[in-house]
Coordinates of C-alpha atoms and ligand atoms in Angstrom, one line a residue:
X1 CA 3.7 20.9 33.1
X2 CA 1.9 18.6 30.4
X3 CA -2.0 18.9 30.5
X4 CA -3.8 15.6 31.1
X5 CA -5.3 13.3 29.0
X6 CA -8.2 14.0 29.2
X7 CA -8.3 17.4 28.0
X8 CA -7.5 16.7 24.2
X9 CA -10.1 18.1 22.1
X10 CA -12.1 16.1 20.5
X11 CA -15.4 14.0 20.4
X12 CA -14.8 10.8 22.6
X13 CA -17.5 10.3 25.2
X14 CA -19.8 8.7 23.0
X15 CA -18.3 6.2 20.6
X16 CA -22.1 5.2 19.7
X17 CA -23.5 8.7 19.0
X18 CA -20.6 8.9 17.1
X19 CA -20.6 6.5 15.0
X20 CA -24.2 7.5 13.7
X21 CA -22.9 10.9 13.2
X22 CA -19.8 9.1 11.2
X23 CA -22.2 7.1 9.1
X24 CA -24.1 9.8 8.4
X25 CA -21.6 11.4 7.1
X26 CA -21.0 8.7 4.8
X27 CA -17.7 8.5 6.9
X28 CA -16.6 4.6 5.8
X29 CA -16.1 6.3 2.3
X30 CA -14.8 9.8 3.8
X31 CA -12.7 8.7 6.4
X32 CA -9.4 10.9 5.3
X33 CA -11.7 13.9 4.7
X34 CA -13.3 13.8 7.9
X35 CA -9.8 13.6 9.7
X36 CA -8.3 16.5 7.6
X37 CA -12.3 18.6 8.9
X38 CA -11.0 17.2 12.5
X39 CA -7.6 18.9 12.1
X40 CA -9.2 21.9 11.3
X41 CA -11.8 21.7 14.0
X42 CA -9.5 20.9 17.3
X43 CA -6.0 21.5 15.7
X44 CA -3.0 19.3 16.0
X45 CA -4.0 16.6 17.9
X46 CA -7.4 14.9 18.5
X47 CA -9.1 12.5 20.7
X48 CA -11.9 10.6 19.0
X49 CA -14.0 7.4 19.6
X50 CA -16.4 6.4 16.8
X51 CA -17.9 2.6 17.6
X52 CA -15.4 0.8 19.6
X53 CA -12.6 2.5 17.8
X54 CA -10.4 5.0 20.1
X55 CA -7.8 6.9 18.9
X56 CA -5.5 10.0 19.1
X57 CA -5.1 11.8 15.7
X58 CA -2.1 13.9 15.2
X59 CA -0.3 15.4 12.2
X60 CA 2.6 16.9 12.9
X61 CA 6.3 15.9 11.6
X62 CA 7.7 16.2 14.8
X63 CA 5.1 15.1 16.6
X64 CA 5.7 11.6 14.5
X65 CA 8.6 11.8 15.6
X66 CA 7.7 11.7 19.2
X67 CA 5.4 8.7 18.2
X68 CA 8.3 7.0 16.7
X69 CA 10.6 7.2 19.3
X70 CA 7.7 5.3 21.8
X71 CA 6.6 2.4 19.8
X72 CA 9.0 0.2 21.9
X73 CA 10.7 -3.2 20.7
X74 CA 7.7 -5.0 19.2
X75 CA 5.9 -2.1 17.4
X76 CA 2.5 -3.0 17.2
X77 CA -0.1 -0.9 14.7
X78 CA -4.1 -0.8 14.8
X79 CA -5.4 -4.7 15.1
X80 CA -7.6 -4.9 11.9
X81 CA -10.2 -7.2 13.8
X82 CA -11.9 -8.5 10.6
X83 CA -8.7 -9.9 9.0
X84 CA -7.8 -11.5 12.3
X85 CA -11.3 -12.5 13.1
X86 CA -11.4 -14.3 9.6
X87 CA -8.1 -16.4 10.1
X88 CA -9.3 -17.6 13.8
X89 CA -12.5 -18.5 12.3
X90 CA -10.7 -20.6 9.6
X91 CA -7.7 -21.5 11.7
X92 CA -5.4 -20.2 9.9
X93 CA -2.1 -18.6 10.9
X94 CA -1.7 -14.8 11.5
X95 CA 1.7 -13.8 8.9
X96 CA 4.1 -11.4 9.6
X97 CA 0.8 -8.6 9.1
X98 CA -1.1 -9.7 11.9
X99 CA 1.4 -11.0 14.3
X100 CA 2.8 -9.3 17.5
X101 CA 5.4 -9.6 20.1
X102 CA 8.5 -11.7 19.7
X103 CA 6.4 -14.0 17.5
X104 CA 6.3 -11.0 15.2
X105 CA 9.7 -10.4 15.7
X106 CA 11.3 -13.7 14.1
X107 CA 9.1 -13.8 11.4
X108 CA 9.8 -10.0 10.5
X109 CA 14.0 -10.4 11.0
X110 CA 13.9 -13.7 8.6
X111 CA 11.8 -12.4 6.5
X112 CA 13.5 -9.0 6.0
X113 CA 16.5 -10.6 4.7
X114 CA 14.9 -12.0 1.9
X115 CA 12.1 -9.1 1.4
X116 CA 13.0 -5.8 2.2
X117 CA 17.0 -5.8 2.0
X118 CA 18.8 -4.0 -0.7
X119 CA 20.8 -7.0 -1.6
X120 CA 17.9 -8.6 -2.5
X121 CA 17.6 -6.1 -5.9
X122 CA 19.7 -7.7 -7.9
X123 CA 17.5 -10.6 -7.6
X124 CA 14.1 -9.0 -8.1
X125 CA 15.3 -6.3 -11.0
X126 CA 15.7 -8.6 -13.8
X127 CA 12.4 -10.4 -13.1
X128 CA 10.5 -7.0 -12.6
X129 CA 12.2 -5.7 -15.6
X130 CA 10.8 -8.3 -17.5
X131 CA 7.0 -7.6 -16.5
X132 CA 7.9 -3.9 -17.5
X133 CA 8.7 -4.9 -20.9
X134 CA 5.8 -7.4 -21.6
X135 CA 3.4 -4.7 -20.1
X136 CA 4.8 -2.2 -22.8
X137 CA 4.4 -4.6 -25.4
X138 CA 1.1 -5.2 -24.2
X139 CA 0.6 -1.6 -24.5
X140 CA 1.9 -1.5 -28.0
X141 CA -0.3 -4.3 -29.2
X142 CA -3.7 -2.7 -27.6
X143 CA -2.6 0.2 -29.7
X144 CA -2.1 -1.3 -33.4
X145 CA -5.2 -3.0 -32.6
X146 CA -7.0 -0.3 -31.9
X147 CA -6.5 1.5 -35.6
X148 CA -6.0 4.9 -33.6
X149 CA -2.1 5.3 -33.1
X150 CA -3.1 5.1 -29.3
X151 CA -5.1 3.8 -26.6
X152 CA -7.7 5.2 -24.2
X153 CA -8.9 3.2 -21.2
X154 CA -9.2 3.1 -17.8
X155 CA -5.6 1.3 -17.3
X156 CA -6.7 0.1 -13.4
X157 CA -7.3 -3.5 -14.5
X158 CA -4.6 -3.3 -16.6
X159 CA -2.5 -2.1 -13.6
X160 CA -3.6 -4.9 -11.2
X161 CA -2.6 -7.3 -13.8
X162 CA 0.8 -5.9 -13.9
X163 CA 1.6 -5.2 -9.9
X164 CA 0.0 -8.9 -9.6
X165 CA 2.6 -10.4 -11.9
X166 CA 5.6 -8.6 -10.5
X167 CA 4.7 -9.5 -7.1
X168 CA 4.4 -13.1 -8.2
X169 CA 7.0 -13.2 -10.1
X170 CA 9.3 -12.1 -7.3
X171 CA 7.8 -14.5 -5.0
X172 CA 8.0 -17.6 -6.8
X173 CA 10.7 -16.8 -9.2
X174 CA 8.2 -17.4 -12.5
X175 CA 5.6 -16.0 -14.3
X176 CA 1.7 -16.2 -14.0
X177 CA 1.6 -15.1 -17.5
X178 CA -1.0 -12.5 -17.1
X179 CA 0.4 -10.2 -19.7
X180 CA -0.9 -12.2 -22.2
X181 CA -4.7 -12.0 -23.8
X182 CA -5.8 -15.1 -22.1
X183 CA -5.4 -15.2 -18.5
X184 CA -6.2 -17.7 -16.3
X185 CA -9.6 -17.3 -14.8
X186 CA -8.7 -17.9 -11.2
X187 CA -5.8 -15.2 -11.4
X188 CA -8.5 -12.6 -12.6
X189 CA -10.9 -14.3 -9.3
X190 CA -7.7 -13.4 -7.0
X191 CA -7.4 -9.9 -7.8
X192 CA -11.4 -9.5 -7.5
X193 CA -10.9 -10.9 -4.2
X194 CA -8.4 -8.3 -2.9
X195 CA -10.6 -6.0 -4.0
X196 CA -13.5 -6.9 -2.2
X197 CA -11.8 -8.1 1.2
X198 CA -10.4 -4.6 1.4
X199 CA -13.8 -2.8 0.6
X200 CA -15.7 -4.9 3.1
X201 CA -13.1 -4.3 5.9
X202 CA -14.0 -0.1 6.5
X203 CA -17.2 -0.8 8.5
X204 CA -16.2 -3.8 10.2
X205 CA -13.1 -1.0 11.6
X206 CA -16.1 0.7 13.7
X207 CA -18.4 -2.3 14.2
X208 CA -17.1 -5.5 16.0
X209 CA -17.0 -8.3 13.4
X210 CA -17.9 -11.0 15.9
X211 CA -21.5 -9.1 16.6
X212 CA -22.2 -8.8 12.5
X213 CA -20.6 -12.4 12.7
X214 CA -23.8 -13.6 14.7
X215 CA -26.3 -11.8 12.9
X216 CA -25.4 -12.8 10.0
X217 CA -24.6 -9.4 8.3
X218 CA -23.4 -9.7 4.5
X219 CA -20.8 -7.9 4.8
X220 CA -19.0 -10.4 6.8
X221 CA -20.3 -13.3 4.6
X222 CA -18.7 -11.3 1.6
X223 CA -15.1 -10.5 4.0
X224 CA -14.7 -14.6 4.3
X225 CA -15.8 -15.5 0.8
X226 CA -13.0 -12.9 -0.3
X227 CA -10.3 -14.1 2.0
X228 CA -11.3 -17.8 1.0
X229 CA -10.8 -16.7 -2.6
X230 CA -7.7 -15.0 -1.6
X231 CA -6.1 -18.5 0.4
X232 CA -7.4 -20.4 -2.4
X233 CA -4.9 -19.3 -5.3
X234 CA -2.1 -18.0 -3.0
X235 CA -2.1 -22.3 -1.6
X236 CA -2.4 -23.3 -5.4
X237 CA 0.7 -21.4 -6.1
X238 CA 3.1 -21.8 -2.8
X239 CA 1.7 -26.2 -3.4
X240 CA 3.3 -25.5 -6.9
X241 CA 6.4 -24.1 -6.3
X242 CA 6.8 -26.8 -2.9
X243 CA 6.1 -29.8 -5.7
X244 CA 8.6 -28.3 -8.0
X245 CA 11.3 -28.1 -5.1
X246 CA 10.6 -31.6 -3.7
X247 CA 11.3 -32.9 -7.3
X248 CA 14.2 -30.8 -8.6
X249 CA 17.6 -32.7 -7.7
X250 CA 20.8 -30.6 -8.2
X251 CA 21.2 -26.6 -7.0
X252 CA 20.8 -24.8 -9.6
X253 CA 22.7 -20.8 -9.9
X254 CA 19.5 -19.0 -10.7
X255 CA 17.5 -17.0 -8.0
X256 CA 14.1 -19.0 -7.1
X257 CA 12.1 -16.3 -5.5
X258 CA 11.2 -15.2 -1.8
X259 CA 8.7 -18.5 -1.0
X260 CA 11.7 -21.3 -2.3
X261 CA 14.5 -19.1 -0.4
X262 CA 12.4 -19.2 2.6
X263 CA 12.1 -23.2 2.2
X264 CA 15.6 -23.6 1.8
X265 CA 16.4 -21.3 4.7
X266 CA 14.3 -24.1 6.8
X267 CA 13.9 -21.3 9.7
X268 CA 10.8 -21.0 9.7
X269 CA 7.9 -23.5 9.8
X270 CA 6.3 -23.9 6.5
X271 CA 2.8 -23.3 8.2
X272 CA 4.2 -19.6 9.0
X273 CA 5.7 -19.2 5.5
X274 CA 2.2 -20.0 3.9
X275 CA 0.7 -17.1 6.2
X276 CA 3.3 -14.3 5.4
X277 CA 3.6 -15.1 1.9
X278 CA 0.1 -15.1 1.4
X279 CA -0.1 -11.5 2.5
X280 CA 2.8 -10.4 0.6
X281 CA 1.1 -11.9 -2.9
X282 CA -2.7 -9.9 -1.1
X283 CA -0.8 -7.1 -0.5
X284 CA 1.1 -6.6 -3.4
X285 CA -2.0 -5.8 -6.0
X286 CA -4.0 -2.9 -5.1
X287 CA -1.3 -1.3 -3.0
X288 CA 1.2 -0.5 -6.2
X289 CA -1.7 -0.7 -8.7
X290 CA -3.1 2.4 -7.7
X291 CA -0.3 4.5 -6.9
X292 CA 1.1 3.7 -10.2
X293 CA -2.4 4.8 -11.4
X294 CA -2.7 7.9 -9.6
X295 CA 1.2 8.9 -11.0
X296 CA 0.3 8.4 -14.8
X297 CA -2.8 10.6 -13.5
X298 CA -0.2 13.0 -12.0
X299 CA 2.0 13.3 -15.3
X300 CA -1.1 13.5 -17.7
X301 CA -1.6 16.3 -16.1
X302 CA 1.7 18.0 -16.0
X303 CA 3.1 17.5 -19.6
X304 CA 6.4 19.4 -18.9
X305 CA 7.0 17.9 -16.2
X306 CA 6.5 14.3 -18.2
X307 CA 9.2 15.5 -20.6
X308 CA 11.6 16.5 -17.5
X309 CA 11.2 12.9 -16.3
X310 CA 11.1 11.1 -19.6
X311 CA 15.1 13.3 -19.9
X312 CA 16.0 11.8 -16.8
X313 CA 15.1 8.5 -18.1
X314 CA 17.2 8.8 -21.3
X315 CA 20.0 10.0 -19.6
X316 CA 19.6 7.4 -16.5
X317 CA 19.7 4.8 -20.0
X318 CA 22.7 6.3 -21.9
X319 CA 24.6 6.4 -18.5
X320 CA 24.1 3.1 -17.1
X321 CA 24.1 1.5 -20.3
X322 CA 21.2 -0.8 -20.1
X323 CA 22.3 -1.9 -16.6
X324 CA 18.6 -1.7 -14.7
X325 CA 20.1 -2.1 -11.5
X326 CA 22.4 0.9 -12.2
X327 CA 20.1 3.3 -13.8
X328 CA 17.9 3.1 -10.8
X329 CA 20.3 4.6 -9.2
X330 CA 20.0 7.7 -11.5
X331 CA 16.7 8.8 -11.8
X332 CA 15.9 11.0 -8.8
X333 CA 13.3 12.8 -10.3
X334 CA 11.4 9.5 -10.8
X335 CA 11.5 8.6 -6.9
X336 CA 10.2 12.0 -5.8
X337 CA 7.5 11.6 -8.5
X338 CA 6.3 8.3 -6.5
X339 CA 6.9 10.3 -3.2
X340 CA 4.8 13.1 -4.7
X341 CA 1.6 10.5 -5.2
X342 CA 2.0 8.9 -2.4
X343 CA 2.3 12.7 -0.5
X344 CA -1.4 13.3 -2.0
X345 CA -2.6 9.8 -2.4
X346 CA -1.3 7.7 -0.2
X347 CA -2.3 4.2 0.1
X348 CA -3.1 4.3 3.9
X349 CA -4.7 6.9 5.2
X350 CA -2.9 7.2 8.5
X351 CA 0.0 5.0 10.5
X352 CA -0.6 3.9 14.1
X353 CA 0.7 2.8 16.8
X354 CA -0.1 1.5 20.6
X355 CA 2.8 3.3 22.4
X356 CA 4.8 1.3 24.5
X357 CA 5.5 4.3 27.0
X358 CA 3.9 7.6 28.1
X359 CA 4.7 10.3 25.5
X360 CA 4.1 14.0 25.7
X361 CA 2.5 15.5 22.4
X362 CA 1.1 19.3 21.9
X363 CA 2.0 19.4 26.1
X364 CA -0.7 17.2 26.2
X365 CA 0.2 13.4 28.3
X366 CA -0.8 10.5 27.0
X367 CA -0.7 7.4 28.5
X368 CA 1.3 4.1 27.6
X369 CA -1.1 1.6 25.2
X370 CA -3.0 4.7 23.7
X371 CA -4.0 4.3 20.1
X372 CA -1.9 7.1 18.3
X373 CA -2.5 7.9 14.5
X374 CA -0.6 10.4 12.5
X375 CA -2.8 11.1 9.6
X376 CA -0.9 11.1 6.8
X377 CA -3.6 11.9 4.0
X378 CA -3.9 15.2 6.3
X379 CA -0.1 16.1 7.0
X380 CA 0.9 15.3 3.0
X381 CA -1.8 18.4 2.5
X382 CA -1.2 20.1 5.3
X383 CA 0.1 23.7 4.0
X384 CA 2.7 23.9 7.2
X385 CA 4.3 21.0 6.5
X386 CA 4.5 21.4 2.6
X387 CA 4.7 24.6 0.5
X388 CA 1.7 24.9 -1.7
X389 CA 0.6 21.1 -0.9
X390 CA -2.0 21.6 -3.9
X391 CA 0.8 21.2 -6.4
X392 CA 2.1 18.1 -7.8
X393 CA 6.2 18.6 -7.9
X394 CA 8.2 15.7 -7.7
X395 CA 11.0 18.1 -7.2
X396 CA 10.3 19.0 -3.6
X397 CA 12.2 15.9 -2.5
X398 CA 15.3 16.8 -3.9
X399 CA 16.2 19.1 -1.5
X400 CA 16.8 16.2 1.1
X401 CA 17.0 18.7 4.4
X402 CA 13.3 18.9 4.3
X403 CA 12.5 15.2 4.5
X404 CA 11.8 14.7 8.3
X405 CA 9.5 12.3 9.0
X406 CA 7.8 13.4 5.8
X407 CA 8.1 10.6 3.4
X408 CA 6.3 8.5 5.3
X409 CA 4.3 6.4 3.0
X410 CA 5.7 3.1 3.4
X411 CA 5.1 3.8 7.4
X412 CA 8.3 3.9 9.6
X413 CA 10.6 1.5 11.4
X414 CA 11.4 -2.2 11.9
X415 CA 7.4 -2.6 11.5
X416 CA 7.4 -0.6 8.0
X417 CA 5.7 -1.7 5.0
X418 CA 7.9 -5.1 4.1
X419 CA 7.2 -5.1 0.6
X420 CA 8.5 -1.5 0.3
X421 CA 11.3 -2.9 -1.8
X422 CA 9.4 -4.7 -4.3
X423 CA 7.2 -1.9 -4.6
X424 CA 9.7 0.6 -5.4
X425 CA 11.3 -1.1 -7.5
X426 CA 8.6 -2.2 -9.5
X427 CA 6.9 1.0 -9.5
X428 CA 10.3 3.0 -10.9
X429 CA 11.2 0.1 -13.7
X430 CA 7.2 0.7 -14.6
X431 CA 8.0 4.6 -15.3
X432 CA 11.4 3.8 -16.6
X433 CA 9.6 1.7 -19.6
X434 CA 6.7 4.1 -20.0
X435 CA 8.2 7.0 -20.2
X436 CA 10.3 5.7 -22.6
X437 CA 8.0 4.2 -25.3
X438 CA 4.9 6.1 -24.6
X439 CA 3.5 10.3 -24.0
X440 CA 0.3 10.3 -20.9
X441 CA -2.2 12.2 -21.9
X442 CA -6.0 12.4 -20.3
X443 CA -9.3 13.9 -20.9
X444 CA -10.1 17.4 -19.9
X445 CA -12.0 18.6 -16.5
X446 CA -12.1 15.3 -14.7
X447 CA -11.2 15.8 -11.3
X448 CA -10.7 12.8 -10.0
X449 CA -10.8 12.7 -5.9
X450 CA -10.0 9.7 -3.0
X451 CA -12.4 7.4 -1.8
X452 CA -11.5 5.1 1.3
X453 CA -12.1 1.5 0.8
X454 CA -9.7 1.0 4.1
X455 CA -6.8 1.6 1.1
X456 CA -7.6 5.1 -0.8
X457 CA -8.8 4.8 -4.5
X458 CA -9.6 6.8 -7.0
X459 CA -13.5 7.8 -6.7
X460 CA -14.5 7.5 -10.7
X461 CA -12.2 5.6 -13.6
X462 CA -9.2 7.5 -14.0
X463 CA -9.4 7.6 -18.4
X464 CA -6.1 7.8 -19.7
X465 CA -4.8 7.8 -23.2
X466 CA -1.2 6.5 -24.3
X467 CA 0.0 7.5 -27.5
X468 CA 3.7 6.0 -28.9
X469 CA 6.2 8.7 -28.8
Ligands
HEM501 C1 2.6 -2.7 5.8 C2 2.1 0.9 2.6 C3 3.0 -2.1 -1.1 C4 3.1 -5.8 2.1 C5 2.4 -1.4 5.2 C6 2.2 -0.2 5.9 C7 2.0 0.8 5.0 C8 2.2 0.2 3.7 C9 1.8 2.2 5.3 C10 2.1 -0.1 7.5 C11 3.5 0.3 7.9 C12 3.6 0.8 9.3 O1 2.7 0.5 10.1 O2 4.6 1.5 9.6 C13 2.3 0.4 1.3 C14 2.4 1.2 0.1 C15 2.6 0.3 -0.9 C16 2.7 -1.0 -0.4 C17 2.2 2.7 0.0 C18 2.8 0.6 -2.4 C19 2.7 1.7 -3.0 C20 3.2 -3.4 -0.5 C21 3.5 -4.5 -1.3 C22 3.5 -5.6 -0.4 C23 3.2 -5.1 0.9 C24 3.9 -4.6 -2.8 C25 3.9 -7.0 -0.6 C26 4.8 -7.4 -1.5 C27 3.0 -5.3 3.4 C28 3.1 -6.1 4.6 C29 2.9 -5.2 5.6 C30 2.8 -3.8 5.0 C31 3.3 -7.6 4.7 C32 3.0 -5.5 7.1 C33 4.4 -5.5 7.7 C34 4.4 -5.8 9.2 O3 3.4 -5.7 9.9 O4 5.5 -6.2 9.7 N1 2.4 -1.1 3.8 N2 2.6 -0.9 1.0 N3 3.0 -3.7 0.8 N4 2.8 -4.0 3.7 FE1 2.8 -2.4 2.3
2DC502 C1 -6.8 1.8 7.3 O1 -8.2 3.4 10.3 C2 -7.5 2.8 8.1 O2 -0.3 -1.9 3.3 C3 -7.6 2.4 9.6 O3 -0.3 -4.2 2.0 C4 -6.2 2.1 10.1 C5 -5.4 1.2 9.2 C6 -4.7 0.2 9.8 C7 -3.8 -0.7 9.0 C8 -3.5 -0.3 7.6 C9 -4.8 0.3 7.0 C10 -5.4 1.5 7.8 C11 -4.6 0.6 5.5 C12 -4.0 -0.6 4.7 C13 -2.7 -1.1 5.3 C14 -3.0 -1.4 6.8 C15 -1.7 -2.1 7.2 C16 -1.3 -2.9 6.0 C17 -2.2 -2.5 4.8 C18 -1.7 0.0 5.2 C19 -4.5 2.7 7.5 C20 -1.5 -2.7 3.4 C21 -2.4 -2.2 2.3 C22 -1.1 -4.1 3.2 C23 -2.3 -5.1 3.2 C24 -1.8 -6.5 3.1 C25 -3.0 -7.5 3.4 C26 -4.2 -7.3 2.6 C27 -2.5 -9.0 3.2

């Protein structure tokens, strides 16, 4: 017989004591640390109540598993009050991120047709192969310039640049032109935005935005002015490409992008396609950004293992002939390199659900509409779920019996991360091209670590330097 509820381990009585302890931890930037200490402390499952947040922690495969199988029909994850609190204060709609229920569910079924499926690829590979190459020539120019036969930098600009001209590329089916020397001021405003609405989000997780809404607090004056910025230019674009469709006469053959194939659809209002697409272009910058960051980290590192991939690449090439669409097929190595960063880095620090039904984890019950998070930032460094978690090896996920409910990066299910497609894609095309024209190399003894800005970044400027093979 199950134990009850309210025997889980864990500190949960006093969600205000807690949260002192939590701050004085530093815990909005050590989130993921404290939950891997937690682990430690109580084992594999946790209760825990910091501010008004509740949740139960686990961090067990199998145990997701169990979580899995009880999010019910209309999955529904952690509500991230200051991004809903911002759009009621503005009136504006909740997208396909913030919705729920069978609102949620027609929005997320249109919109995975033209998002997440695979025959969506052939569309989006030829425009995110083109980004690849400008970025390489970009690369290429930075280096005559700079006299040295290479370039040193701290690439993360450089990186939002790129992941924010693929996704926008992809969505409205033309460039932004931010590969080039000049870019246009309000693009650069856009990606400072993301930035900031994601770093003033962590404390408004434990404290109710509403309350720092009436006093007044900063941090929610910063949160709107950085949605604002983020509406703003994501409106400016989706008018454009509207204008441009109201005007253009014939059909033309070529592929339009996601927010014009949405409008032609004509399933769903155009007040509900501004929302969702507005949160693809916001998510779309930081998320790939900085995993592709944290994998040119990951290959500096491991020089033999660069050459092992950079083989791959030149074989995927010879055999596919220059077909992109075909080559990605062929470069395994590559995809369990990008499983490998996200295993130690991943973007989001753990997945949640409100179960729809009671579940039985660890023999403990636990009650229908409970909070569950597996922490995943634990379990990817957890030493009984990987062998020797420490080390980076891409080739771990070859061996496909292992994978159960461990490549969980993207989250899981029909409420999964929808961009998943376009970030794969555009994260293996931006390996394919830099493994092919350039070697990673990066300064000795900096260990760079994860800091939680609600998405995990690097804690100090990753310096890499790219030298021309
Ligand atoms: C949701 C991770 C890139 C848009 C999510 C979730 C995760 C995630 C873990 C929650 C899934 C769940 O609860 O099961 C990532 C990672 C990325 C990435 C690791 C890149 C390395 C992107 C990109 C876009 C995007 C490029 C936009 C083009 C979204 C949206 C949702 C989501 C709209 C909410 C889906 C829904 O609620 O139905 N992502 N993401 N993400 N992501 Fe991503
Ligand atoms: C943050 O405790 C930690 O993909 C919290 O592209 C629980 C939590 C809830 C929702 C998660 C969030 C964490 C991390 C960032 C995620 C988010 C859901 C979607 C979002 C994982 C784990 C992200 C980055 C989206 C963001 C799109 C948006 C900005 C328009």
């Amino acid at each position: 017989i199950a134990r009850p509820f309210s025997e889980i381990p864990g500190l949960w009585k006093n969600g205000v004591v807690n949260l002192y302890n939590f701050w004085k931890l530093d815990g909005f930037r050590n989130l993921h640390r404290i939950m891997l200490q937690n682990f430690n402390t109580f084992g594999p499952i946790y209760r825990e109540k910091i501010g008004y947040y509740e949740s139960v922690n686990i961090i067990k495969p199998e145990d997701a598993a169990i979580l899995f199988k009880a999010e019910g029909h209309y999955p529904k994850r952690l509500k991230v009050e200051a991004w809903t609190s911002y759009r009621d204060y503005r009136n504006r709609k909740y997208g396909v991120l913030l919705k729920n229920g069978e609102d949620w569910r027609t929005n997320r079924v249109i919109l995975n047709k033209e998002v997440i499926s695979l025959k969506m690829l052939e569309n989006f590979v030829p425009l995110l192969d083109d980004v690849g190459l400008d970025f390489v020539a970009r690369v290429h120019k930075k280096i005559k310039r700079s006299g040295q036969n290479k370039w040193t930098t701290d690439l993360s600009q450089e990186l939002f640049k790129y992941a924010l001209e693929s996704v926008s590329s992809v969505l409205y089916g033309e460039r932004l032109g931010l590969m080039l020397d000049y870019i246009d001021p309000e693009a650069q405003r856009f990606i400072d935005c993301i930035t900031l609405m994601f770093k003033t989000t962590s404390p408004m997780l434990y404290i109710p935005p509403a309350l720092l809404r009436q006093v007044g607090a900063k941090v929610w004056r910063d949160h709107v002015e950085a949605w604002d910025g983020i509406f703003n230019q994501a409106d400016r674009c989706i008018q454009n490409i509207y204008r441009q469709l109201r005007q253009e006469t014939g059909t033309s053959k070529e592929y339009p992008g996601v927010l014009a194939s949405l409008l032609l659809l004509d399933r769903l209002s155009i007040e509900d396609i501004k929302a969702s697409v507005t949160e693809l272009m916001a998510g779309g910058v930081d998320t790939t950004s900085i995993t592709l960051l944290w994998t040119l980290y990951e290959l500096a590192r491991h020089p033999n293992l660069q050459e092992d991939l950079r083989a791959e690449v030149a074989a995927a090439r010879a055999a596919s002939q220059g077909d992109m669409l075909d080559m990605l097929k062929r470069i395994p190595l590559v995809k369990g390199a990008l499983k490998e960063t996200l295993r130690l880095h991943p973007v989001a620090v753990s997945l949640q659900r409100y179960i729809a039904e009671d579940i039985i984890i660890q023999n403990y019950h636990i009650p229908a509409g409970t909070l569950v998070q597996l922490g995943l930032y634990a379990m990817g460094r957890d030493p009984k779920v990987f062998f020797r978690p420490e080390q980076y090896q891409p080739s771990r996920w070859l061996r496909t019996e292992t994978q159960y409910f461990r490549s969980l990066g993207f989250g899981f299910g029909p409420r999964q991360c929808l961009g998943r497609r376009i970030a794969e894609t555009e994260m293996q095309i931006f390996l394919i091209h830099m493994l092919e024209n350039f070697r990673i190399e990066k300064q000795r003894n900096v260990d760079v670590q994860s800091t939680f800005e609600l998405i995990l970044l690097p804690d100090k400027p990753v310096i890499l330097t790219l030298k021309p093979l």
